[in-house]
Amino acid sequence: MQTPVICVSILGLLVFMLGFLISMLRGKTGIIYYGDSLDDPTSLLTKAVRALGNTVEFAPILAVLFLYLGTTNPHNWVLWTIVAATVSRVLMVIGFLTAGTLRKIHPLKAVGGIGTYLSGIALCVAMVNSVI
């Protein structure tokens, strides 16, 4: 159960660290409300807000999958898939934050997105297989 718990902790850290970064950037820039020019695709604040939004779209369901599957004495492929999903989410965040602009697809975001979808689907199948 160590791998799933560690991976859930990493997802949680992403959420809280991005939230903290956004708070710091809001204080630095004076931009508090989303409509106050958070439409600049090159702004670190805009990129951080999108990275957080994207992360919180996937982290909760991934956390549920990780923790449930961790209780089922999972096969090694399931544990590796949990790690792959976590790495994918980290790559996605790095891609958001390091992209020159959000108007273009950053390679890390593409890899992170594909990894998230493939590993998420595999973990859903593993969850169903654990009860049939």
JSON list of C-alpha atoms in Angstrom, two decimals:
[
{"chain": "A", "resi": 1, "resn": "MET", "atom": "CA", "xyz": [0.00, 0.00, 0.00]},
{"chain": "A", "resi": 2, "resn": "GLN", "atom": "CA", "xyz": [3.04, 2.30, 0.20]},
{"chain": "A", "resi": 3, "resn": "THR", "atom": "CA", "xyz": [3.15, 3.14, -3.52]},
{"chain": "A", "resi": 4, "resn": "PRO", "atom": "CA", "xyz": [-0.50, 4.24, -3.77]},
{"chain": "A", "resi": 5, "resn": "VAL", "atom": "CA", "xyz": [-0.24, 6.35, -0.61]},
{"chain": "A", "resi": 6, "resn": "ILE", "atom": "CA", "xyz": [2.97, 8.02, -1.75]},
{"chain": "A", "resi": 7, "resn": "CYS", "atom": "CA", "xyz": [1.44, 8.76, -5.14]},
{"chain": "A", "resi": 8, "resn": "VAL", "atom": "CA", "xyz": [-1.71, 10.24, -3.58]},
{"chain": "A", "resi": 9, "resn": "SER", "atom": "CA", "xyz": [0.56, 12.39, -1.41]},
{"chain": "A", "resi": 10, "resn": "ILE", "atom": "CA", "xyz": [2.33, 13.65, -4.53]},
{"chain": "A", "resi": 11, "resn": "LEU", "atom": "CA", "xyz": [-1.00, 14.55, -6.12]},
{"chain": "A", "resi": 12, "resn": "GLY", "atom": "CA", "xyz": [-1.97, 16.38, -2.94]},
{"chain": "A", "resi": 13, "resn": "LEU", "atom": "CA", "xyz": [1.33, 18.25, -2.92]},
{"chain": "A", "resi": 14, "resn": "LEU", "atom": "CA", "xyz": [0.71, 19.36, -6.49]},
{"chain": "A", "resi": 15, "resn": "VAL", "atom": "CA", "xyz": [-2.67, 20.81, -5.52]},
{"chain": "A", "resi": 16, "resn": "PHE", "atom": "CA", "xyz": [-1.43, 22.60, -2.41]},
{"chain": "A", "resi": 17, "resn": "MET", "atom": "CA", "xyz": [1.84, 23.82, -3.92]},
{"chain": "A", "resi": 18, "resn": "LEU", "atom": "CA", "xyz": [0.06, 25.20, -6.99]},
{"chain": "A", "resi": 19, "resn": "GLY", "atom": "CA", "xyz": [-2.50, 26.88, -4.73]},
{"chain": "A", "resi": 20, "resn": "PHE", "atom": "CA", "xyz": [0.30, 28.45, -2.70]},
{"chain": "A", "resi": 21, "resn": "LEU", "atom": "CA", "xyz": [2.09, 29.58, -5.88]},
{"chain": "A", "resi": 22, "resn": "ILE", "atom": "CA", "xyz": [-1.11, 31.20, -7.13]},
{"chain": "A", "resi": 23, "resn": "SER", "atom": "CA", "xyz": [-1.59, 33.00, -3.81]},
{"chain": "A", "resi": 24, "resn": "MET", "atom": "CA", "xyz": [1.98, 34.31, -3.95]},
{"chain": "A", "resi": 25, "resn": "LEU", "atom": "CA", "xyz": [1.60, 35.42, -7.57]},
{"chain": "A", "resi": 26, "resn": "ARG", "atom": "CA", "xyz": [-1.71, 37.12, -6.83]},
{"chain": "A", "resi": 27, "resn": "GLY", "atom": "CA", "xyz": [-0.05, 39.04, -4.02]},
{"chain": "A", "resi": 28, "resn": "LYS", "atom": "CA", "xyz": [2.89, 39.98, -6.23]},
{"chain": "A", "resi": 29, "resn": "THR", "atom": "CA", "xyz": [0.83, 41.05, -9.24]},
{"chain": "A", "resi": 30, "resn": "GLY", "atom": "CA", "xyz": [-2.18, 42.47, -7.41]},
{"chain": "A", "resi": 31, "resn": "ILE", "atom": "CA", "xyz": [-4.45, 40.37, -9.66]},
{"chain": "A", "resi": 32, "resn": "ILE", "atom": "CA", "xyz": [-7.04, 38.91, -7.31]},
{"chain": "A", "resi": 33, "resn": "TYR", "atom": "CA", "xyz": [-10.09, 38.31, -9.46]},
{"chain": "A", "resi": 34, "resn": "TYR", "atom": "CA", "xyz": [-9.93, 35.93, -12.43]},
{"chain": "A", "resi": 35, "resn": "GLY", "atom": "CA", "xyz": [-11.37, 38.54, -14.80]},
{"chain": "A", "resi": 36, "resn": "ASP", "atom": "CA", "xyz": [-8.59, 40.98, -13.90]},
{"chain": "A", "resi": 37, "resn": "SER", "atom": "CA", "xyz": [-6.53, 40.08, -16.99]},
{"chain": "A", "resi": 38, "resn": "LEU", "atom": "CA", "xyz": [-5.88, 36.40, -16.42]},
{"chain": "A", "resi": 39, "resn": "ASP", "atom": "CA", "xyz": [-6.27, 35.95, -20.14]},
{"chain": "A", "resi": 40, "resn": "ASP", "atom": "CA", "xyz": [-2.56, 36.46, -20.91]},
{"chain": "A", "resi": 41, "resn": "PRO", "atom": "CA", "xyz": [-1.38, 33.00, -22.06]},
{"chain": "A", "resi": 42, "resn": "THR", "atom": "CA", "xyz": [2.24, 33.91, -21.26]},
{"chain": "A", "resi": 43, "resn": "SER", "atom": "CA", "xyz": [1.59, 35.01, -17.67]},
{"chain": "A", "resi": 44, "resn": "LEU", "atom": "CA", "xyz": [2.92, 32.69, -14.96]},
{"chain": "A", "resi": 45, "resn": "LEU", "atom": "CA", "xyz": [-0.22, 33.41, -12.95]},
{"chain": "A", "resi": 46, "resn": "THR", "atom": "CA", "xyz": [-2.45, 32.30, -15.83]},
{"chain": "A", "resi": 47, "resn": "LYS", "atom": "CA", "xyz": [-0.35, 29.18, -16.37]},
{"chain": "A", "resi": 48, "resn": "ALA", "atom": "CA", "xyz": [-0.45, 28.33, -12.66]},
{"chain": "A", "resi": 49, "resn": "VAL", "atom": "CA", "xyz": [-4.23, 28.81, -12.50]},
{"chain": "A", "resi": 50, "resn": "ARG", "atom": "CA", "xyz": [-4.69, 26.50, -15.48]},
{"chain": "A", "resi": 51, "resn": "ALA", "atom": "CA", "xyz": [-2.24, 23.96, -14.05]},
{"chain": "A", "resi": 52, "resn": "LEU", "atom": "CA", "xyz": [-4.18, 23.91, -10.77]},
{"chain": "A", "resi": 53, "resn": "GLY", "atom": "CA", "xyz": [-7.53, 23.69, -12.54]},
{"chain": "A", "resi": 54, "resn": "ASN", "atom": "CA", "xyz": [-6.33, 20.80, -14.66]},
{"chain": "A", "resi": 55, "resn": "THR", "atom": "CA", "xyz": [-4.80, 19.05, -11.66]},
{"chain": "A", "resi": 56, "resn": "VAL", "atom": "CA", "xyz": [-7.94, 19.23, -9.55]},
{"chain": "A", "resi": 57, "resn": "GLU", "atom": "CA", "xyz": [-9.94, 17.81, -12.45]},
{"chain": "A", "resi": 58, "resn": "PHE", "atom": "CA", "xyz": [-7.97, 14.55, -12.28]},
{"chain": "A", "resi": 59, "resn": "ALA", "atom": "CA", "xyz": [-6.37, 14.25, -8.82]},
{"chain": "A", "resi": 60, "resn": "PRO", "atom": "CA", "xyz": [-9.53, 13.29, -6.88]},
{"chain": "A", "resi": 61, "resn": "ILE", "atom": "CA", "xyz": [-10.55, 10.36, -9.06]},
{"chain": "A", "resi": 62, "resn": "LEU", "atom": "CA", "xyz": [-6.96, 9.21, -9.37]},
{"chain": "A", "resi": 63, "resn": "ALA", "atom": "CA", "xyz": [-6.61, 9.32, -5.58]},
{"chain": "A", "resi": 64, "resn": "VAL", "atom": "CA", "xyz": [-9.72, 7.17, -5.19]},
{"chain": "A", "resi": 65, "resn": "LEU", "atom": "CA", "xyz": [-8.45, 4.68, -7.76]},
{"chain": "A", "resi": 66, "resn": "PHE", "atom": "CA", "xyz": [-4.97, 4.55, -6.18]},
{"chain": "A", "resi": 67, "resn": "LEU", "atom": "CA", "xyz": [-6.21, 4.05, -2.64]},
{"chain": "A", "resi": 68, "resn": "TYR", "atom": "CA", "xyz": [-8.87, 1.51, -3.52]},
{"chain": "A", "resi": 69, "resn": "LEU", "atom": "CA", "xyz": [-6.55, -0.53, -5.70]},
{"chain": "A", "resi": 70, "resn": "GLY", "atom": "CA", "xyz": [-3.88, -0.33, -3.01]},
{"chain": "A", "resi": 71, "resn": "THR", "atom": "CA", "xyz": [-6.19, -2.29, -0.70]},
{"chain": "A", "resi": 72, "resn": "THR", "atom": "CA", "xyz": [-6.72, -5.12, -3.18]},
{"chain": "A", "resi": 73, "resn": "ASN", "atom": "CA", "xyz": [-3.22, -6.66, -3.17]},
{"chain": "A", "resi": 74, "resn": "PRO", "atom": "CA", "xyz": [-2.66, -5.32, -6.70]},
{"chain": "A", "resi": 75, "resn": "HIS", "atom": "CA", "xyz": [-0.53, -6.85, -9.41]},
{"chain": "A", "resi": 76, "resn": "ASN", "atom": "CA", "xyz": [2.77, -5.16, -10.16]},
{"chain": "A", "resi": 77, "resn": "TRP", "atom": "CA", "xyz": [1.37, -3.70, -13.40]},
{"chain": "A", "resi": 78, "resn": "VAL", "atom": "CA", "xyz": [-1.26, -1.85, -11.36]},
{"chain": "A", "resi": 79, "resn": "LEU", "atom": "CA", "xyz": [1.40, -0.36, -9.09]},
{"chain": "A", "resi": 80, "resn": "TRP", "atom": "CA", "xyz": [3.47, 0.69, -12.10]},
{"chain": "A", "resi": 81, "resn": "THR", "atom": "CA", "xyz": [0.36, 2.21, -13.67]},
{"chain": "A", "resi": 82, "resn": "ILE", "atom": "CA", "xyz": [-0.26, 4.21, -10.49]},
{"chain": "A", "resi": 83, "resn": "VAL", "atom": "CA", "xyz": [3.31, 5.51, -10.70]},
{"chain": "A", "resi": 84, "resn": "ALA", "atom": "CA", "xyz": [2.85, 6.29, -14.41]},
{"chain": "A", "resi": 85, "resn": "ALA", "atom": "CA", "xyz": [-0.34, 8.24, -13.69]},
{"chain": "A", "resi": 86, "resn": "THR", "atom": "CA", "xyz": [1.44, 10.24, -10.99]},
{"chain": "A", "resi": 87, "resn": "VAL", "atom": "CA", "xyz": [4.42, 10.98, -13.22]},
{"chain": "A", "resi": 88, "resn": "SER", "atom": "CA", "xyz": [2.01, 12.02, -15.97]},
{"chain": "A", "resi": 89, "resn": "ARG", "atom": "CA", "xyz": [0.32, 14.53, -13.66]},
{"chain": "A", "resi": 90, "resn": "VAL", "atom": "CA", "xyz": [3.69, 15.95, -12.58]},
{"chain": "A", "resi": 91, "resn": "LEU", "atom": "CA", "xyz": [4.76, 16.27, -16.23]},
{"chain": "A", "resi": 92, "resn": "MET", "atom": "CA", "xyz": [1.50, 18.03, -17.01]},
{"chain": "A", "resi": 93, "resn": "VAL", "atom": "CA", "xyz": [2.11, 20.62, -14.28]},
{"chain": "A", "resi": 94, "resn": "ILE", "atom": "CA", "xyz": [5.71, 21.16, -15.37]},
{"chain": "A", "resi": 95, "resn": "GLY", "atom": "CA", "xyz": [4.49, 21.57, -18.95]},
{"chain": "A", "resi": 96, "resn": "PHE", "atom": "CA", "xyz": [1.95, 24.20, -17.92]},
{"chain": "A", "resi": 97, "resn": "LEU", "atom": "CA", "xyz": [4.44, 26.17, -15.86]},
{"chain": "A", "resi": 98, "resn": "THR", "atom": "CA", "xyz": [7.35, 26.04, -18.31]},
{"chain": "A", "resi": 99, "resn": "ALA", "atom": "CA", "xyz": [5.39, 26.63, -21.51]},
{"chain": "A", "resi": 100, "resn": "GLY", "atom": "CA", "xyz": [6.24, 29.90, -23.21]},
{"chain": "A", "resi": 101, "resn": "THR", "atom": "CA", "xyz": [2.55, 30.32, -23.96]},
{"chain": "A", "resi": 102, "resn": "LEU", "atom": "CA", "xyz": [-0.62, 28.35, -23.38]},
{"chain": "A", "resi": 103, "resn": "ARG", "atom": "CA", "xyz": [-1.62, 28.96, -26.99]},
{"chain": "A", "resi": 104, "resn": "LYS", "atom": "CA", "xyz": [0.66, 26.12, -28.14]},
{"chain": "A", "resi": 105, "resn": "ILE", "atom": "CA", "xyz": [0.83, 22.51, -27.00]},
{"chain": "A", "resi": 106, "resn": "HIS", "atom": "CA", "xyz": [3.88, 21.94, -24.83]},
{"chain": "A", "resi": 107, "resn": "PRO", "atom": "CA", "xyz": [5.45, 18.45, -25.28]},
{"chain": "A", "resi": 108, "resn": "LEU", "atom": "CA", "xyz": [5.33, 17.75, -21.53]},
{"chain": "A", "resi": 109, "resn": "LYS", "atom": "CA", "xyz": [1.64, 18.60, -21.44]},
{"chain": "A", "resi": 110, "resn": "ALA", "atom": "CA", "xyz": [1.01, 16.26, -24.37]},
{"chain": "A", "resi": 111, "resn": "VAL", "atom": "CA", "xyz": [2.92, 13.39, -22.76]},
{"chain": "A", "resi": 112, "resn": "GLY", "atom": "CA", "xyz": [1.27, 14.09, -19.40]},
{"chain": "A", "resi": 113, "resn": "GLY", "atom": "CA", "xyz": [-2.19, 14.19, -20.93]},
{"chain": "A", "resi": 114, "resn": "ILE", "atom": "CA", "xyz": [-1.78, 10.97, -22.90]},
{"chain": "A", "resi": 115, "resn": "GLY", "atom": "CA", "xyz": [-0.24, 9.28, -19.87]},
{"chain": "A", "resi": 116, "resn": "THR", "atom": "CA", "xyz": [-3.09, 10.43, -17.65]},
{"chain": "A", "resi": 117, "resn": "TYR", "atom": "CA", "xyz": [-5.74, 9.14, -20.03]},
{"chain": "A", "resi": 118, "resn": "LEU", "atom": "CA", "xyz": [-4.10, 5.78, -20.68]},
{"chain": "A", "resi": 119, "resn": "SER", "atom": "CA", "xyz": [-3.18, 5.08, -17.07]},
{"chain": "A", "resi": 120, "resn": "GLY", "atom": "CA", "xyz": [-6.55, 6.32, -15.80]},
{"chain": "A", "resi": 121, "resn": "ILE", "atom": "CA", "xyz": [-8.42, 4.03, -18.15]},
{"chain": "A", "resi": 122, "resn": "ALA", "atom": "CA", "xyz": [-6.18, 1.09, -17.19]},
{"chain": "A", "resi": 123, "resn": "LEU", "atom": "CA", "xyz": [-6.78, 1.75, -13.49]},
{"chain": "A", "resi": 124, "resn": "CYS", "atom": "CA", "xyz": [-10.54, 1.90, -14.03]},
{"chain": "A", "resi": 125, "resn": "VAL", "atom": "CA", "xyz": [-10.37, -1.48, -15.76]},
{"chain": "A", "resi": 126, "resn": "ALA", "atom": "CA", "xyz": [-8.24, -2.81, -12.87]},
{"chain": "A", "resi": 127, "resn": "MET", "atom": "CA", "xyz": [-10.85, -1.57, -10.42]},
{"chain": "A", "resi": 128, "resn": "VAL", "atom": "CA", "xyz": [-13.65, -3.36, -12.24]},
{"chain": "A", "resi": 129, "resn": "ASN", "atom": "CA", "xyz": [-11.52, -6.51, -12.52]},
{"chain": "A", "resi": 130, "resn": "SER", "atom": "CA", "xyz": [-10.94, -6.44, -8.77]},
{"chain": "A", "resi": 131, "resn": "VAL", "atom": "CA", "xyz": [-14.63, -7.07, -8.12]},
{"chain": "A", "resi": 132, "resn": "ILE", "atom": "CA", "xyz": [-15.50, -9.56, -10.86]}
]
